[in-house]
Short mmCIF file of C-alpha atoms in Angstrom, two decimals:
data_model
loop_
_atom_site.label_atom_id
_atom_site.label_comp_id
_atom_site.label_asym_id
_atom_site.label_seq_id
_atom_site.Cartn_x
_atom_site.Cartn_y
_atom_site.Cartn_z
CA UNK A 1 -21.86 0.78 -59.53
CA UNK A 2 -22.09 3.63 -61.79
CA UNK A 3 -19.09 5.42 -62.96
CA UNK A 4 -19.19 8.87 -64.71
CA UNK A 5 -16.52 9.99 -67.22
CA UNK A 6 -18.07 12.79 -68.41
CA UNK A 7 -20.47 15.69 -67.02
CA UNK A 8 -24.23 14.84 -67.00
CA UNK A 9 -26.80 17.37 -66.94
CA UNK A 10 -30.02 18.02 -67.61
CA UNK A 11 -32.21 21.34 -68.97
CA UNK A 12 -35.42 22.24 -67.33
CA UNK A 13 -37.76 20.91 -69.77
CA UNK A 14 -35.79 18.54 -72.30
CA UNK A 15 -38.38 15.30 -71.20
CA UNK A 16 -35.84 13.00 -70.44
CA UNK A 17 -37.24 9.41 -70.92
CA UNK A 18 -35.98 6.36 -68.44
CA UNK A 19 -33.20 4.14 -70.89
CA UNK A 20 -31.42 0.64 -70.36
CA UNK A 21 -28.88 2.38 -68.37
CA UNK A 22 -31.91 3.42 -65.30
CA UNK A 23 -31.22 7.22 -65.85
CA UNK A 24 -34.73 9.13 -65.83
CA UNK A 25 -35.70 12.78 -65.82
CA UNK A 26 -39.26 13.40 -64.35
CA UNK A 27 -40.46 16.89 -63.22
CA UNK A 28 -37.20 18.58 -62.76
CA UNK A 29 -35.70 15.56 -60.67
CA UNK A 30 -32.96 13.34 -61.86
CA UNK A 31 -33.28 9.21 -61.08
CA UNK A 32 -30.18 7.40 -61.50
CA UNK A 33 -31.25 3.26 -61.52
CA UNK A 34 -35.09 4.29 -60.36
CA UNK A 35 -37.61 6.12 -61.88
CA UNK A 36 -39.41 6.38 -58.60
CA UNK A 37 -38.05 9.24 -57.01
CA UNK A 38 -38.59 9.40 -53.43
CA UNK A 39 -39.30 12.84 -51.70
CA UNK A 40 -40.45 16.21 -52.80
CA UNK A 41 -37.48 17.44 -51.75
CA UNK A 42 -34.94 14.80 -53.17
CA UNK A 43 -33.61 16.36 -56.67
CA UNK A 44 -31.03 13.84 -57.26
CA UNK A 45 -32.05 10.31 -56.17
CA UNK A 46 -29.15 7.10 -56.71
CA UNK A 47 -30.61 3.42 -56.07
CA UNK A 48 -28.31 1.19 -55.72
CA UNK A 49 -29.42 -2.56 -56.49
CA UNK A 50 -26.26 -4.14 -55.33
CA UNK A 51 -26.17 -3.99 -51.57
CA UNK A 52 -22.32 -5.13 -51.42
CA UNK A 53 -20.32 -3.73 -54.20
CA UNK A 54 -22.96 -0.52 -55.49
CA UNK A 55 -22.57 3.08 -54.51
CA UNK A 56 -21.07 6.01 -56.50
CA UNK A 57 -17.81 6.46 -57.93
CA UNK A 58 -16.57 9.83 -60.31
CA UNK A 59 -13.24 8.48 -61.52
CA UNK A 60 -10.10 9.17 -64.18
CA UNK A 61 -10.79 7.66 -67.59
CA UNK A 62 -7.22 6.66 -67.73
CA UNK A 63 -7.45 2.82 -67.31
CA UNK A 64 -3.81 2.99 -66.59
CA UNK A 65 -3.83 5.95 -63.84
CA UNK A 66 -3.36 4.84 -60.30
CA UNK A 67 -6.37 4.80 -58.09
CA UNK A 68 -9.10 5.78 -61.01
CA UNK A 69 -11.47 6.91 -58.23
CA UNK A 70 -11.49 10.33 -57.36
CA UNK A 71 -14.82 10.02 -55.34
CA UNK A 72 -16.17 7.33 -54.27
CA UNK A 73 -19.09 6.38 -52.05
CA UNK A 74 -19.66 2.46 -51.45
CA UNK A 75 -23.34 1.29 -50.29
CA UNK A 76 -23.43 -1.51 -47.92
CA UNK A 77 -26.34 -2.75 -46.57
CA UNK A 78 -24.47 -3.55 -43.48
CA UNK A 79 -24.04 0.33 -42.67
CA UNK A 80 -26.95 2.48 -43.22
CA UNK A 81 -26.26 5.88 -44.80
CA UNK A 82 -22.53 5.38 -45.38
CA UNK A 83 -22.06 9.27 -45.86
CA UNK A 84 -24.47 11.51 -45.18
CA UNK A 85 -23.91 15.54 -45.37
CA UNK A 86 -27.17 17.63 -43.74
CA UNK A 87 -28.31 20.93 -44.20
CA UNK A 88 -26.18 22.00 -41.71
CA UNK A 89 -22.94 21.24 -42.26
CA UNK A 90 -22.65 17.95 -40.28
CA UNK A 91 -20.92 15.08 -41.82
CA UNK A 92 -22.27 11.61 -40.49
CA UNK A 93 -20.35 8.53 -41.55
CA UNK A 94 -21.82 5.12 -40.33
CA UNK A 95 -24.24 7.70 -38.49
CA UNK A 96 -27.99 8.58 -39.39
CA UNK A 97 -28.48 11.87 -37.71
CA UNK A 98 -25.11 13.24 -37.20
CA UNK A 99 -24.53 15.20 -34.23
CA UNK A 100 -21.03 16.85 -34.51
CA UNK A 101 -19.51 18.49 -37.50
CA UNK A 102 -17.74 14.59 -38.24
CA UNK A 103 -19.38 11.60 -36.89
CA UNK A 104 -18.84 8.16 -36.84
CA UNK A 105 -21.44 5.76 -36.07
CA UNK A 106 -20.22 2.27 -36.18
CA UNK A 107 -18.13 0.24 -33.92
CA UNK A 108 -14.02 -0.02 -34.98
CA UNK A 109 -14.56 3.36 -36.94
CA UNK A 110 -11.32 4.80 -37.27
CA UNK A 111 -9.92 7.71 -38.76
CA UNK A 112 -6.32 6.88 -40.17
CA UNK A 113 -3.40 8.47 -41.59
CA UNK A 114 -0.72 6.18 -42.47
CA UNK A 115 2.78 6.35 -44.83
CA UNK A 116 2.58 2.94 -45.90
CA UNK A 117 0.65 0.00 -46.50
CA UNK A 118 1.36 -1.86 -43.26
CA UNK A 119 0.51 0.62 -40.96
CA UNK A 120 4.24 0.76 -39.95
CA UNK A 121 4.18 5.07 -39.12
CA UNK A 122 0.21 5.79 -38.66
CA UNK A 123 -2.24 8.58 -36.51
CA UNK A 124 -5.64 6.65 -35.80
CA UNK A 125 -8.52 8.05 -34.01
CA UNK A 126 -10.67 5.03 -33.36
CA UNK A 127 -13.72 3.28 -31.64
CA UNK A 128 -13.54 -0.33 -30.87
CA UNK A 129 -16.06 -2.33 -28.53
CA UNK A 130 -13.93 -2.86 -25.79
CA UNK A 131 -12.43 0.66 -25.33
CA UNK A 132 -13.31 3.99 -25.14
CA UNK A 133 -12.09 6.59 -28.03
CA UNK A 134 -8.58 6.76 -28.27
CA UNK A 135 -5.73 8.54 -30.19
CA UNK A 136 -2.93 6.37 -31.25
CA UNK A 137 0.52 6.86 -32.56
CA UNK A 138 3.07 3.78 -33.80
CA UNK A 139 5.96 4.03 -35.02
CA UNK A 140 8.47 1.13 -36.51
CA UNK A 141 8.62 -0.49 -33.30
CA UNK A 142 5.66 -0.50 -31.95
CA UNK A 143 3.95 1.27 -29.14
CA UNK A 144 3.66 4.90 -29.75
CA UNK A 145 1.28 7.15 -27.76
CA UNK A 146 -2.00 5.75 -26.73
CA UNK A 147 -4.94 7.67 -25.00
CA UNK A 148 -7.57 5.10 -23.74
CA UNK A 149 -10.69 6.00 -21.63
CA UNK A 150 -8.68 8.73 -20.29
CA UNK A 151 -5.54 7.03 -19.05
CA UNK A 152 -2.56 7.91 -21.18
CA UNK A 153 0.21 5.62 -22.34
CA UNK A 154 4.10 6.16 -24.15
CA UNK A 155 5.02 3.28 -25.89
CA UNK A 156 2.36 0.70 -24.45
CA UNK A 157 -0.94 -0.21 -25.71
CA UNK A 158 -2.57 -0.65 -22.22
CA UNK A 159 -2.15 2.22 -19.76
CA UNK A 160 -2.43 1.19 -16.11
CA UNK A 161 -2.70 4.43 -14.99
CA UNK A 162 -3.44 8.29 -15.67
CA UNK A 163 0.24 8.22 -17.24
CA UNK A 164 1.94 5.07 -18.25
CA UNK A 165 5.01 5.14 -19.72
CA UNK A 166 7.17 2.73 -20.46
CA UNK A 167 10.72 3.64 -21.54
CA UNK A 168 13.02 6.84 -20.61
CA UNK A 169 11.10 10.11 -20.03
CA UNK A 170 13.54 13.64 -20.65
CA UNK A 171 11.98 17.22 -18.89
CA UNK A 172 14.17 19.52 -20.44
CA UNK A 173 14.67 23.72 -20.39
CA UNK A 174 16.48 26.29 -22.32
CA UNK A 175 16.66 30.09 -21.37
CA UNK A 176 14.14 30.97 -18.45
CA UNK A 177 11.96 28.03 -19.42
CA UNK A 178 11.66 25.16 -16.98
CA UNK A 179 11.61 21.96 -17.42
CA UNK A 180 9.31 19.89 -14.62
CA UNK A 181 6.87 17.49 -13.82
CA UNK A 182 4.00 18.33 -11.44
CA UNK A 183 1.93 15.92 -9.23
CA UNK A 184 -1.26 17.80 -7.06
CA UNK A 185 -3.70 16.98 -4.78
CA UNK A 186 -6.20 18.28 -2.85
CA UNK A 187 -4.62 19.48 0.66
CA UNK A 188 -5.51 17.22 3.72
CA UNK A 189 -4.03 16.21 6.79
CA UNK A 190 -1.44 12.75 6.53
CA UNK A 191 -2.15 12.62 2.71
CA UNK A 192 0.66 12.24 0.46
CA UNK A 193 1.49 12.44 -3.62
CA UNK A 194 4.34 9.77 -4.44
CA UNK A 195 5.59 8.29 -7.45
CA UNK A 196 5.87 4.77 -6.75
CA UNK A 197 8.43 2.14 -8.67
CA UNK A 198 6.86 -1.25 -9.43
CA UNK A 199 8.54 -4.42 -10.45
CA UNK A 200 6.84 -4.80 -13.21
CA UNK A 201 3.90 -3.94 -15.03
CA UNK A 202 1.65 -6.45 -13.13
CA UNK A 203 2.77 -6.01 -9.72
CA UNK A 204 0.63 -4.47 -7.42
CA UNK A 205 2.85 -3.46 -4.49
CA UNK A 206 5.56 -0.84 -5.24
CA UNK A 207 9.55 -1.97 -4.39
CA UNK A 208 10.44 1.75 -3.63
CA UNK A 209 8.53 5.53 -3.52
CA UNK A 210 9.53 9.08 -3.53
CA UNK A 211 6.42 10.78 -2.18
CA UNK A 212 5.33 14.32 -0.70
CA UNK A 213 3.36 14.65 2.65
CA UNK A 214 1.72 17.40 3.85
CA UNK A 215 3.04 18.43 7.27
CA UNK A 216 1.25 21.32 8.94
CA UNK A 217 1.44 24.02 6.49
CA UNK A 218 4.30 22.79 5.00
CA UNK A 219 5.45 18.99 3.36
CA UNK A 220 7.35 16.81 4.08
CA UNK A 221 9.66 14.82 1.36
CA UNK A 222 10.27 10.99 1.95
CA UNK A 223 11.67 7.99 0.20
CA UNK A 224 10.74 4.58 1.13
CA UNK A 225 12.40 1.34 0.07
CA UNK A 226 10.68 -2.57 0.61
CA UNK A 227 12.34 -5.85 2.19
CA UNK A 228 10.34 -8.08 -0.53
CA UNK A 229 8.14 -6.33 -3.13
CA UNK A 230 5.47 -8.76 -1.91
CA UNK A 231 5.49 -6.28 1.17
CA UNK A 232 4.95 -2.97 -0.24
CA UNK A 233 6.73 -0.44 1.28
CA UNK A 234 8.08 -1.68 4.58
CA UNK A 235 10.68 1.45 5.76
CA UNK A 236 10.37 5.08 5.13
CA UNK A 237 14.57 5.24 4.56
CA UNK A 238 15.22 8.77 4.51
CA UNK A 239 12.92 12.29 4.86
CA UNK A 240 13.38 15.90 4.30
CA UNK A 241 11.32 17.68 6.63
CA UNK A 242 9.72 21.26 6.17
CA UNK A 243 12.49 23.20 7.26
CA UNK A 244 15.24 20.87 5.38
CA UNK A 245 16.37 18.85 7.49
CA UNK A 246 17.41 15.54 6.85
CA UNK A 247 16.67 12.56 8.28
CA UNK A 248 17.66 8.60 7.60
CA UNK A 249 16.04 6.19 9.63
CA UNK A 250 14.10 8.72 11.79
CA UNK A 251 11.01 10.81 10.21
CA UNK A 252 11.80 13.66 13.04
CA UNK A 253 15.03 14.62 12.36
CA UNK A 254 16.00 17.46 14.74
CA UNK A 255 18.92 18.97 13.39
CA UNK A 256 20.02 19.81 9.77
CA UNK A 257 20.92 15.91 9.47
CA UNK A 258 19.74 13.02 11.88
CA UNK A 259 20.44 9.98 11.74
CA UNK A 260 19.13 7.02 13.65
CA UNK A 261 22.12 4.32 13.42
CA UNK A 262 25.59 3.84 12.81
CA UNK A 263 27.31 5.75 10.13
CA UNK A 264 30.74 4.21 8.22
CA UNK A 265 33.03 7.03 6.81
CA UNK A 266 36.53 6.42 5.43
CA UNK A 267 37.36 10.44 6.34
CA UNK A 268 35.24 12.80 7.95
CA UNK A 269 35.92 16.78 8.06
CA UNK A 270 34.77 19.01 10.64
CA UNK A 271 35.04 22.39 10.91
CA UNK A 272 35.72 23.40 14.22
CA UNK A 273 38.15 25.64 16.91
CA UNK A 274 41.50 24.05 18.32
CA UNK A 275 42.95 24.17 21.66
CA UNK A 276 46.31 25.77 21.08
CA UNK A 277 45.29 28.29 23.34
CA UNK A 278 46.01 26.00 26.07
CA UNK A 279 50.10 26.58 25.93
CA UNK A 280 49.45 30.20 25.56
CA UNK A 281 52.00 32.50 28.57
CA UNK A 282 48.37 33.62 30.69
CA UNK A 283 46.29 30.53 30.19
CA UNK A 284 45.13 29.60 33.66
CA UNK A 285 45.89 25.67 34.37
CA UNK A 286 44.03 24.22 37.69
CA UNK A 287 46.55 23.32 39.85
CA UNK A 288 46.32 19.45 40.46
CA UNK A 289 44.77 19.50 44.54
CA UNK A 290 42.00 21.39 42.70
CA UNK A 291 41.76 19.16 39.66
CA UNK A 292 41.31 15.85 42.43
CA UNK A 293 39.04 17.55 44.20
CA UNK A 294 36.45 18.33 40.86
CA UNK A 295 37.14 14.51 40.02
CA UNK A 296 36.50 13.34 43.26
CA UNK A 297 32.82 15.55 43.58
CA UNK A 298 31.51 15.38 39.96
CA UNK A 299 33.40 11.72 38.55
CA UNK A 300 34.37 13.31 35.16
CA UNK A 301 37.07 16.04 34.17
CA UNK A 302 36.57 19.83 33.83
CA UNK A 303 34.76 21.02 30.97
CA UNK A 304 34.11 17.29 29.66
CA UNK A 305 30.23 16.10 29.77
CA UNK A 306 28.93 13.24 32.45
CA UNK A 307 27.77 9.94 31.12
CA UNK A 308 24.36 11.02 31.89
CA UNK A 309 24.79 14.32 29.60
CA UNK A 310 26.28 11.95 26.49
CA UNK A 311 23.33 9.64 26.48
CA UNK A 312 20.53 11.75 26.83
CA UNK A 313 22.28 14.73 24.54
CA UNK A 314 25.65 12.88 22.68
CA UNK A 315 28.15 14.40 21.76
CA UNK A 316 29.34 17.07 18.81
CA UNK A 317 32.50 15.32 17.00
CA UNK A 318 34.34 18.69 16.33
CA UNK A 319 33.60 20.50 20.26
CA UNK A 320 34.67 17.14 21.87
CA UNK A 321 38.02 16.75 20.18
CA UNK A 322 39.15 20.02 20.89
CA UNK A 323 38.02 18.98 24.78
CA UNK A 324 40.02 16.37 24.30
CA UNK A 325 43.09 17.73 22.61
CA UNK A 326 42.32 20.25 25.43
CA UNK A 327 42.81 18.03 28.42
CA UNK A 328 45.93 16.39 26.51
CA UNK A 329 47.83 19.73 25.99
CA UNK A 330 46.90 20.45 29.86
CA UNK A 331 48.27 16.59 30.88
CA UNK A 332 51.66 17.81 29.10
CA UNK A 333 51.52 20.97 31.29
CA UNK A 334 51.54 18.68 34.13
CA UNK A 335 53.93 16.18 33.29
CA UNK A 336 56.17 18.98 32.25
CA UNK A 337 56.20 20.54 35.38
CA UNK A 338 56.01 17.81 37.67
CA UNK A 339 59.71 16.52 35.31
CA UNK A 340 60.65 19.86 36.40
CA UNK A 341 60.35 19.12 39.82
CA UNK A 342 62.07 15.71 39.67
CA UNK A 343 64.91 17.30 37.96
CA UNK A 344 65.64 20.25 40.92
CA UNK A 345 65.12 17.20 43.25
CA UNK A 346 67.88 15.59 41.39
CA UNK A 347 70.41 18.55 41.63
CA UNK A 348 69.59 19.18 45.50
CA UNK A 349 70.70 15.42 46.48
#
């Protein structure tokens, strides 16, 4: 190791001589621990005759000062051409014949800021032989951001996929920003992009997915749910289709909302006409020979749907209550006249 506290120089033609300390002068080249200088080209020429601990070091003369090296190269003979700086520009570390501006050339390189001695807050860029390049970020608690071989991870060390994350993640917006996350594909027929919820991190069949299918020109939206999360998913639960409507337990929902099963509601409001009109002075009530003879040809009451027109069509809630309320109000036409009737029965006898 040599260490330099004060300038050396030499003048073109002072004849240095070689000395205890292996400094030599020869022809306008400077030897430092050689006097055979290698290359025509090499003015300044270091050998270093300890392969562990030798190299180059310019540092403070202040015993006390912390860190007395200012610059400091270390020879190894485990890493050929520790730092090397070409012609060029390029900086090779590790690396023989640099090819970028920075290289690296040695397995478990790394590049490392840190703010303390334990690594507990650090940025490393690093190569390691069992993953590709990746940029790493840890904070007190581990985790961080990791990107390894391409895949991306948020507070794990081993991304499964393109994005891993595992924790809370926030899309936010402010003025006419937006805040969103975007999943693509290329278009094709019955292909879908879903984001799938696993049990955990090993598990290879998801317990529930919100995915996108492409419908004709359109998509289609659908979330899917799983009886066991051995199964996968097992039941695509609810859809939106490409025109909005919503369906839950069918994937062709015909109407704004379908749904294939029973529904349990403690209150239900529909917005619909009433059948007031029905005790109104020129409302036109069937008389009853003409009511029995409808009922006798066609089985059902005016204005009400057949059995055969319920199941093949059902029913709409709101319409059929005001039928309903429709052919009550008409039944207390009846019975009000036919009371009539009895009573001028009554005074005749």
């Amino acid at each position: 190791m040599l260490s330099v506290p004060y300038a050396l120089y030499a003048e073109e033609g002072s004849g240095w001589e070689k000395v205890d300390e292996g400094i030599s002068y020869l022809g306008g080249k400077v030897g430092i621990g050689t006097s055979s200088l290698i290359g025509s080209n090499t003015n300044l020429q270091i050998a270093v005759n300890d392969p562990t601990n030798g190299g180059l070091r310019i540092s403070n003369n202040d015993s006390t000062a912390n860190n007395q090296a200012l610059f400091r190269i270390d020879a190894n003979a485990n890493k050929q051409n520790a730092l090397r700086v070409q012609r060029d520009g390029k900086v090779g570390i590790g690396e023989d014949n640099p090819e970028y501006d920075l290289s690296f050339g040695h397995t478990n390189d790394k590049i490392g800021f840190y703010s303390d001695a334990n690594h507990n807050a650090s940025i490393e860029l690093y190569n390691s032989e069992t993953a590709n390049m990746t940029f790493r970020t840890q904070n007190l608690t581990g985790g961080g951001f990791i990107f390894d071989g391409g895949d991306v991870g948020v507070r794990t060390n081993l991304p499964l996929t393109a994005l891993h994350v595992n924790g809370t993640s926030i899309s936010s917006f402010s003025g006419t920003q937006r805040g969103s996350i975007t999943i693509s594909a290329d278009y094709e027929a019955d292909h879908f992009n879903a984001i799938d919820f696993m049990k955990n991190t090993g598990a290879t069949q998801p317990i529930a997915r919100i995915g996108a299918k492409f419908s004709g020109s359109g998509s289609m939206l659908y979330f899917g749910t799983s009886n066991s999360y051995y199964n996968g998913i097992t039941s695509e639960a609810m859809v939106i289709d490409e025109d909005g409507q919503v369906g839950i337990g069918t994937t062709n929902p015909t109407y704004p909302l379908s749904v294939n099963g029973t529904i349990r509601s403690k209150k239900v409001i529909v917005d619909t006409g009433w059948s007031d009109f029905v005790f109104e002075d020129d409302y036109s009530l069937m008389p009853l020979h003409q009511l029995d003879k409808f009922i006798e040809e066609n089985k059902h009451l005016p204005e009400i749907p057949s059995a055969k027109e319920v199941e093949a069509n059902g029913i709409s809630l709101g319409e059929m209550d005001a039928k309903l309320l429709q052919k009550i109000e008409e039944l207390t036409l009846y019975t009000i006249g036919q009371q009539k009737m009895i009573d001028e029965l009554v005074k005749q006898n």
